[in-house]
mmCIF file of C-alpha atoms in Angstrom:
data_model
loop_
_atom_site.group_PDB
_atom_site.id
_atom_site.type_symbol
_atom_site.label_atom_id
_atom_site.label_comp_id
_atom_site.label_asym_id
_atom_site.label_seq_id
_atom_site.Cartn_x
_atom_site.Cartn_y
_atom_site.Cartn_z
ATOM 1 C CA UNK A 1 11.502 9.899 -18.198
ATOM 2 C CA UNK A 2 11.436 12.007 -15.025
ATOM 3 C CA UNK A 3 14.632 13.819 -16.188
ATOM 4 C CA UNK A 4 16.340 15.533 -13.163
ATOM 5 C CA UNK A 5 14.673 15.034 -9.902
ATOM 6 C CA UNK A 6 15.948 16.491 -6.377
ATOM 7 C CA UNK A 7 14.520 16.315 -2.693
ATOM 8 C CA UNK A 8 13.518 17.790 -0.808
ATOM 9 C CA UNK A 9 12.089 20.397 -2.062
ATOM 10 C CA UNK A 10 12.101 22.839 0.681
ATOM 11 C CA UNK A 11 13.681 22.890 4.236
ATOM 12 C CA UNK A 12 14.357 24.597 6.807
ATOM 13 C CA UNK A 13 17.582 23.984 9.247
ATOM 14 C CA UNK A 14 18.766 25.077 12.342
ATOM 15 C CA UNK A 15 22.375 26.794 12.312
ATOM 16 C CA UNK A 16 24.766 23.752 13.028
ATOM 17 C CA UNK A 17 22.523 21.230 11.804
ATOM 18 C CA UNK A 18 23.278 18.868 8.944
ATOM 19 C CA UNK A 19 21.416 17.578 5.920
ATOM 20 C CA UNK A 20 21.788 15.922 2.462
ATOM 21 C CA UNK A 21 20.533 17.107 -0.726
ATOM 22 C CA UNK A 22 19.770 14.184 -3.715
ATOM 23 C CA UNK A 23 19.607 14.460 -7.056
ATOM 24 C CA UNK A 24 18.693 11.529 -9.565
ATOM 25 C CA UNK A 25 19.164 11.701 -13.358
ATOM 26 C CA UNK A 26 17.890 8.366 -15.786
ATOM 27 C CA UNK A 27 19.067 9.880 -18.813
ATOM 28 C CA UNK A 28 22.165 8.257 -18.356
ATOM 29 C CA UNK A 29 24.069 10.800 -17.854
ATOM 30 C CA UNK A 30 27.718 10.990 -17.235
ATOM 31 C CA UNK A 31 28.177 14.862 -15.558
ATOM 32 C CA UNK A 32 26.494 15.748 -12.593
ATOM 33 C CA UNK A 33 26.411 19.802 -11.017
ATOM 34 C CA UNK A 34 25.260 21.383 -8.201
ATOM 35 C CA UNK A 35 24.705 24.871 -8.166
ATOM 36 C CA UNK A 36 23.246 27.622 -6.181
ATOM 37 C CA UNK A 37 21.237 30.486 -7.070
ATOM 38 C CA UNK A 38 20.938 33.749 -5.250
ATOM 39 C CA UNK A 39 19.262 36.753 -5.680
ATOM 40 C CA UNK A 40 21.901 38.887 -8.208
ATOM 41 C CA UNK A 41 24.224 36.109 -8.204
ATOM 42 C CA UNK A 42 23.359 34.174 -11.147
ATOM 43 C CA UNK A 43 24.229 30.640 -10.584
ATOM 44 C CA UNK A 44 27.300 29.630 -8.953
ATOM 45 C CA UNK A 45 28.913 26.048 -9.196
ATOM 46 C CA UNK A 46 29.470 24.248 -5.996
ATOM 47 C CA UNK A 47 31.049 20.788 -7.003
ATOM 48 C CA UNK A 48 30.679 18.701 -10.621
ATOM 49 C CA UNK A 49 31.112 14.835 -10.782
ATOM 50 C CA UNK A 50 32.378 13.750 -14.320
ATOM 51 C CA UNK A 51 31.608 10.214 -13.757
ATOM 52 C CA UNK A 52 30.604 7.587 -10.916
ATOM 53 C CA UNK A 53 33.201 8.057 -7.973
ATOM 54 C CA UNK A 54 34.523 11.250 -8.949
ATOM 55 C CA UNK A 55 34.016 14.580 -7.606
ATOM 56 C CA UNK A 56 36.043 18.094 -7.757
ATOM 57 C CA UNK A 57 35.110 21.491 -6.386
ATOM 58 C CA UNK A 58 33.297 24.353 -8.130
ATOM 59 C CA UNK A 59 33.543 28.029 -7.696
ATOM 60 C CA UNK A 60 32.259 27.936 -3.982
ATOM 61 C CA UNK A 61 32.860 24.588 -2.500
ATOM 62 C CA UNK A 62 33.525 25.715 0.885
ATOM 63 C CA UNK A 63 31.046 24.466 3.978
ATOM 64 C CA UNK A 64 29.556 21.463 1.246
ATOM 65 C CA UNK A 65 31.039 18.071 0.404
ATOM 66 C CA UNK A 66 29.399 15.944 -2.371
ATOM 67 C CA UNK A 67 29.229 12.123 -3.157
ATOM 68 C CA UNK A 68 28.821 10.180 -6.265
ATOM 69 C CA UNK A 69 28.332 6.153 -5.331
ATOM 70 C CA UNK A 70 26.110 5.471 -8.452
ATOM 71 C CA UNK A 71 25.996 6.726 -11.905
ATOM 72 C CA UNK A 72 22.345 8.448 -11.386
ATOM 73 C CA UNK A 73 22.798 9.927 -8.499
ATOM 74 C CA UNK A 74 24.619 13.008 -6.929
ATOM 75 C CA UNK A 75 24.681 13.916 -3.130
ATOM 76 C CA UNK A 76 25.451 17.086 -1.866
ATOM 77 C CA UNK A 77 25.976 17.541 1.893
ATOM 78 C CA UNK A 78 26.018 19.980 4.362
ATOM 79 C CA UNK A 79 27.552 19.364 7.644
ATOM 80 C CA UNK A 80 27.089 22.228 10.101
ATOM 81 C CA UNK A 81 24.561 24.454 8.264
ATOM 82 C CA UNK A 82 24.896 28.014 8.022
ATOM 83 C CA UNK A 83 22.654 30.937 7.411
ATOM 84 C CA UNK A 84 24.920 31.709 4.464
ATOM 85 C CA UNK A 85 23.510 29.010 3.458
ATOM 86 C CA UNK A 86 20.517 29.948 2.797
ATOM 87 C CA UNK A 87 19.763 29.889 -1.127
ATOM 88 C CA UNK A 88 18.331 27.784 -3.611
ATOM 89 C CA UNK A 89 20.238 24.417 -4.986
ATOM 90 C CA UNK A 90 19.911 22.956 -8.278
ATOM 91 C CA UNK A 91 21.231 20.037 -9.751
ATOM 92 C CA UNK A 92 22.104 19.460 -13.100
ATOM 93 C CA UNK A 93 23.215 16.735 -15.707
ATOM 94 C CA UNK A 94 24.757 16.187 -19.004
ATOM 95 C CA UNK A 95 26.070 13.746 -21.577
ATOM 96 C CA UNK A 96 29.748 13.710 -22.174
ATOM 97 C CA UNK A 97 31.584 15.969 -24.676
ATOM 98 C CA UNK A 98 31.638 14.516 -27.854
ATOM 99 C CA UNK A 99 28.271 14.330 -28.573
ATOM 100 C CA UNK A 100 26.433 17.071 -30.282
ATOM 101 C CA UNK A 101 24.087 18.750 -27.725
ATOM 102 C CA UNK A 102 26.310 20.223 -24.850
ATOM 103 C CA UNK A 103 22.758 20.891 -22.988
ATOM 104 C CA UNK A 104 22.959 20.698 -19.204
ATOM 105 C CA UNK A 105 19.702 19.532 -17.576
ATOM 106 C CA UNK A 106 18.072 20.863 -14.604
ATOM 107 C CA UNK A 107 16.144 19.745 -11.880
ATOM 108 C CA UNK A 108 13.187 21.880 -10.319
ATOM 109 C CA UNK A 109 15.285 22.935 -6.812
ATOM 110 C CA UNK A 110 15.665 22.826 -3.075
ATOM 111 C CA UNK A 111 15.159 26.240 -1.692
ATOM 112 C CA UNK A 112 16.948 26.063 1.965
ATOM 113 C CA UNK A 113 16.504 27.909 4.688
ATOM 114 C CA UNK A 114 19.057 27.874 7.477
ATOM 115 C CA UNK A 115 17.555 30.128 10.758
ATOM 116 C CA UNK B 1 36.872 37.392 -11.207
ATOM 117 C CA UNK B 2 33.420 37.489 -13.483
ATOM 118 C CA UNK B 3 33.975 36.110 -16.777
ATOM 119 C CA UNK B 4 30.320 36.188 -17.930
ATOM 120 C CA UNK B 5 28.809 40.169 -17.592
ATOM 121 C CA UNK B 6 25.353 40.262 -18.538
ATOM 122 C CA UNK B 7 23.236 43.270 -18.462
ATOM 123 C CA UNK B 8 20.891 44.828 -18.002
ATOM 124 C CA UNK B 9 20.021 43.530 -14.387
ATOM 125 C CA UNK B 10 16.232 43.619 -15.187
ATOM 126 C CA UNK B 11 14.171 44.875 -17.967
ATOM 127 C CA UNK B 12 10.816 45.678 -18.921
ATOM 128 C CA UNK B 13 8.973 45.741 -22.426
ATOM 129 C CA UNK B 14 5.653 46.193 -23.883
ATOM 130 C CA UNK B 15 3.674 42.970 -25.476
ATOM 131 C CA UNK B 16 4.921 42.941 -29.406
ATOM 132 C CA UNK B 17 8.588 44.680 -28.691
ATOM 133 C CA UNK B 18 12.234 43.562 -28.908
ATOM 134 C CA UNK B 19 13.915 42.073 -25.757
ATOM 135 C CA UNK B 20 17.904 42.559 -25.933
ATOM 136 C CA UNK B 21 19.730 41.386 -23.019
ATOM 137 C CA UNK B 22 23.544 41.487 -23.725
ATOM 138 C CA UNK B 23 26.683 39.459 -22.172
ATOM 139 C CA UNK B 24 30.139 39.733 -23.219
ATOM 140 C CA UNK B 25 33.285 37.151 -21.747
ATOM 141 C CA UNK B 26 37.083 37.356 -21.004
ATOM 142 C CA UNK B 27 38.173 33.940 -22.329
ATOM 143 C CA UNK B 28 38.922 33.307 -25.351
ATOM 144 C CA UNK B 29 38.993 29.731 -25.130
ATOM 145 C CA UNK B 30 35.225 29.774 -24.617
ATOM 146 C CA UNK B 31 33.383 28.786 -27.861
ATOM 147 C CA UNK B 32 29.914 27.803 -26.853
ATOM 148 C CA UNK B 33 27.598 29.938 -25.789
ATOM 149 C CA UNK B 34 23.903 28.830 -24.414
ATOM 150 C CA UNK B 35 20.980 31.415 -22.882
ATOM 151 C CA UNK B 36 18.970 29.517 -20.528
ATOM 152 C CA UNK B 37 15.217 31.034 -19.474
ATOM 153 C CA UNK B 38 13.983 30.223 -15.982
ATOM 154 C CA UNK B 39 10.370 30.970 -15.025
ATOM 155 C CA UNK B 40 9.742 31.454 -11.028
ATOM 156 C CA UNK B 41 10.150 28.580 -9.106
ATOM 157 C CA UNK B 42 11.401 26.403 -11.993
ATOM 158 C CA UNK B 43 14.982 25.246 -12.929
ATOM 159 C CA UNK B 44 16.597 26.485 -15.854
ATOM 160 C CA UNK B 45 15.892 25.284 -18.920
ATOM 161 C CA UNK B 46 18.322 25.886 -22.556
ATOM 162 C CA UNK B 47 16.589 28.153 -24.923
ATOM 163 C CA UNK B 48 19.099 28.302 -27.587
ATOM 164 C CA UNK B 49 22.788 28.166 -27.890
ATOM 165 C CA UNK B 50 25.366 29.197 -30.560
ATOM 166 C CA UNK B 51 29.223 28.250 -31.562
ATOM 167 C CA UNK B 52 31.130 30.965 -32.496
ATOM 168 C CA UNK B 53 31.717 29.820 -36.049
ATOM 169 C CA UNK B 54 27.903 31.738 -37.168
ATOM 170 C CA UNK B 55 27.673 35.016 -36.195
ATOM 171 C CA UNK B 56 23.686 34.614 -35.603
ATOM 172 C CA UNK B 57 21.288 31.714 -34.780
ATOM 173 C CA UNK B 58 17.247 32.020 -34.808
ATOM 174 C CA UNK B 59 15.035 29.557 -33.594
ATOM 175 C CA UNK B 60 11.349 31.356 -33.630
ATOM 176 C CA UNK B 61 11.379 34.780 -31.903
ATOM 177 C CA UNK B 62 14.580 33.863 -30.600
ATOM 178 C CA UNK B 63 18.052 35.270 -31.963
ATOM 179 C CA UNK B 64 21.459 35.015 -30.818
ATOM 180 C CA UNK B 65 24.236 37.594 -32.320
ATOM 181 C CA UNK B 66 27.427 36.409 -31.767
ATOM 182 C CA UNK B 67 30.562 39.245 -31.977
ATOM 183 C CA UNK B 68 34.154 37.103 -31.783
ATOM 184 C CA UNK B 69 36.243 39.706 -32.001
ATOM 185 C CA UNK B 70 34.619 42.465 -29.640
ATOM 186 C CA UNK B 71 33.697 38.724 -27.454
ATOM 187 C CA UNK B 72 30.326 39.579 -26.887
ATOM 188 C CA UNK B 73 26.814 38.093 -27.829
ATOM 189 C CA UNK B 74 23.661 38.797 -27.155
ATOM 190 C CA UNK B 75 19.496 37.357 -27.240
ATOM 191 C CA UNK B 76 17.154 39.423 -29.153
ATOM 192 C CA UNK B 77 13.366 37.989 -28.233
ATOM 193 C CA UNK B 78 11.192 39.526 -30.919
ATOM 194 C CA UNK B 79 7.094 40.199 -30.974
ATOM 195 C CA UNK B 80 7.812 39.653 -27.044
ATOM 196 C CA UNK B 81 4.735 37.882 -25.241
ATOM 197 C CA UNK B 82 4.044 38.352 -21.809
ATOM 198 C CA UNK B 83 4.718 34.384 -21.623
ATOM 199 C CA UNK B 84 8.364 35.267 -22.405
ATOM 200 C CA UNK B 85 8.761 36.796 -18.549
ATOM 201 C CA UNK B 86 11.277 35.051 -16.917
ATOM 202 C CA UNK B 87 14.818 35.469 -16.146
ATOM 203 C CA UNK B 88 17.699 34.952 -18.627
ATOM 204 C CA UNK B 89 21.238 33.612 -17.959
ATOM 205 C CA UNK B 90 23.901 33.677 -20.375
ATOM 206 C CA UNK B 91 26.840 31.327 -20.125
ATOM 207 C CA UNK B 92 29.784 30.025 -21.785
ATOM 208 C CA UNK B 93 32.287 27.183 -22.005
ATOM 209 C CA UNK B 94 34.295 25.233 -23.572
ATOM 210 C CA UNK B 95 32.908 22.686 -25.940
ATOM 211 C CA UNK B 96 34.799 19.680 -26.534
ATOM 212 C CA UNK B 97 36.519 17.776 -24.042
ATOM 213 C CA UNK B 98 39.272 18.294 -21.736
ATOM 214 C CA UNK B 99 39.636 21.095 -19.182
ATOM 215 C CA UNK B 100 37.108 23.529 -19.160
ATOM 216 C CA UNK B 101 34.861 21.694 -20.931
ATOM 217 C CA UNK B 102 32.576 20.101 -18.335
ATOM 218 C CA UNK B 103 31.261 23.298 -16.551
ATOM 219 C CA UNK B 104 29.233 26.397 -17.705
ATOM 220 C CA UNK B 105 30.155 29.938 -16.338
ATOM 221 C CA UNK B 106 26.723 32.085 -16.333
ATOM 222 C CA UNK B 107 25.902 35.233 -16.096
ATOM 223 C CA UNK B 108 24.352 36.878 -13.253
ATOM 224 C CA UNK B 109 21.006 36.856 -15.017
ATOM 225 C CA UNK B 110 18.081 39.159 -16.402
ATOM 226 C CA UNK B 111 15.025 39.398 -15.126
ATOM 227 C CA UNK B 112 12.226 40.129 -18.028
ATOM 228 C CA UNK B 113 8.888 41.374 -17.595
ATOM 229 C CA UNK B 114 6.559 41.650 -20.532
ATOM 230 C CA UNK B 115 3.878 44.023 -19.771
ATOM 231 C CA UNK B 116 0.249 43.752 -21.851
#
């Protein structure tokens, strides 16, 4: 099992240019995150998906929109980059409450630059 | 509004000391509590994690004290190794389902360096 995977790894963007993030999961997983990660900041939730076709917005939503079309997989989007933007994403999964580990999964990270 | 404060901001201990890095929370609806360890250039991983019915957990050199009523906890890393740098998030959430339940809300992080 790869677990959580993302690409790219790194990039670098232009101010007003757009990109997508992926993230696949084959554990199965229902919940899907991204985050991002900046220095001090901890790590701040952008949107979740709680199942295939759903979506809803984190703590800091604004400039990124996110798409869920398959079970395993979790876009996040950026349509006129920023250098705000600038940070490091990570995507995460888990299995749906009810079960006994409440462990979120992460992958290794897209650190973006935006110039 | 932060409702995960974790300090200290960064620390620094000698090989075969205790690590304490502590976090305390506003809601009281929170009742699972996870530290996660990162190492550079890695994602986050879950070291350990505690419901508030114990008031500690160990696993190894790890411990987590859990205080309900002063809603604070803490990870004690004992005989610390200079493998153990990394930085630490704390976070909380809810744990069964409904509202609240499907995200975690971490703390800003510590960063740990174990010196020889």
């Amino acid at each position: 099992n790869a677990g959580v995977t993302q690409t790219p790894k790194f990039r670098v963007l232009k101010t007003g240019q757009s990109m997508t993030l992926l993230c696949a999961q084959d554990m199965n997983h229902e919940y899907m995150y991204w985050y991002r990660q900046d220095p001090g900041m901890g790590l701040r939730l952008i949107h979740y998906s709680v199942g295939e076709g759903t979506t809803a917005k984190g703590e800091v939503p604004d400039g990124y929109n996110v798409s869920r079309l398959k079970k395993q997989n979790f876009l996040l989007g950026l349509e006129s980059a920023a250098p705000s933007q600038t940070s490091v994403y990570f995507c995460a999964s888990k299995a749906p409450p009810g079960l006994a580990y409440n462990e979120q999964f992460f992958g290794p990270g897209t650190r973006l630059t935006v110039l | 509004q932060q409702q995960v404060k974790q300090s200290p901001q960064s620390l620094i201990v000698q090989k075969g000391g205790i690590s304490i890095i502590n976090c305390a929370y506003e809601n009281t609806a929170f009742d699972y509590f996870p530290w996660y360890q990162q190492f550079p250039g890695k994602g986050p991983a879950l070291l350990i994690a505690i419901r508030p019915d114990v008031s500690e957990k160990k696993e190894g050199r790890f411990t987590i004290s859990f205080n309900k009523s002063a809603k604070q906890f803490s990870l004690h890393i004992m005989d610390s190794q200079p493998g153990d740098s990394a930085t630490y998030f704390c976070a909380a959430s809810i744990y069964g389902s409904g509202a609240g339940s499907y995200q975690l809300t971490f703390g800003k992080g510590t960063k740990l360096s174990v010196i020889p």
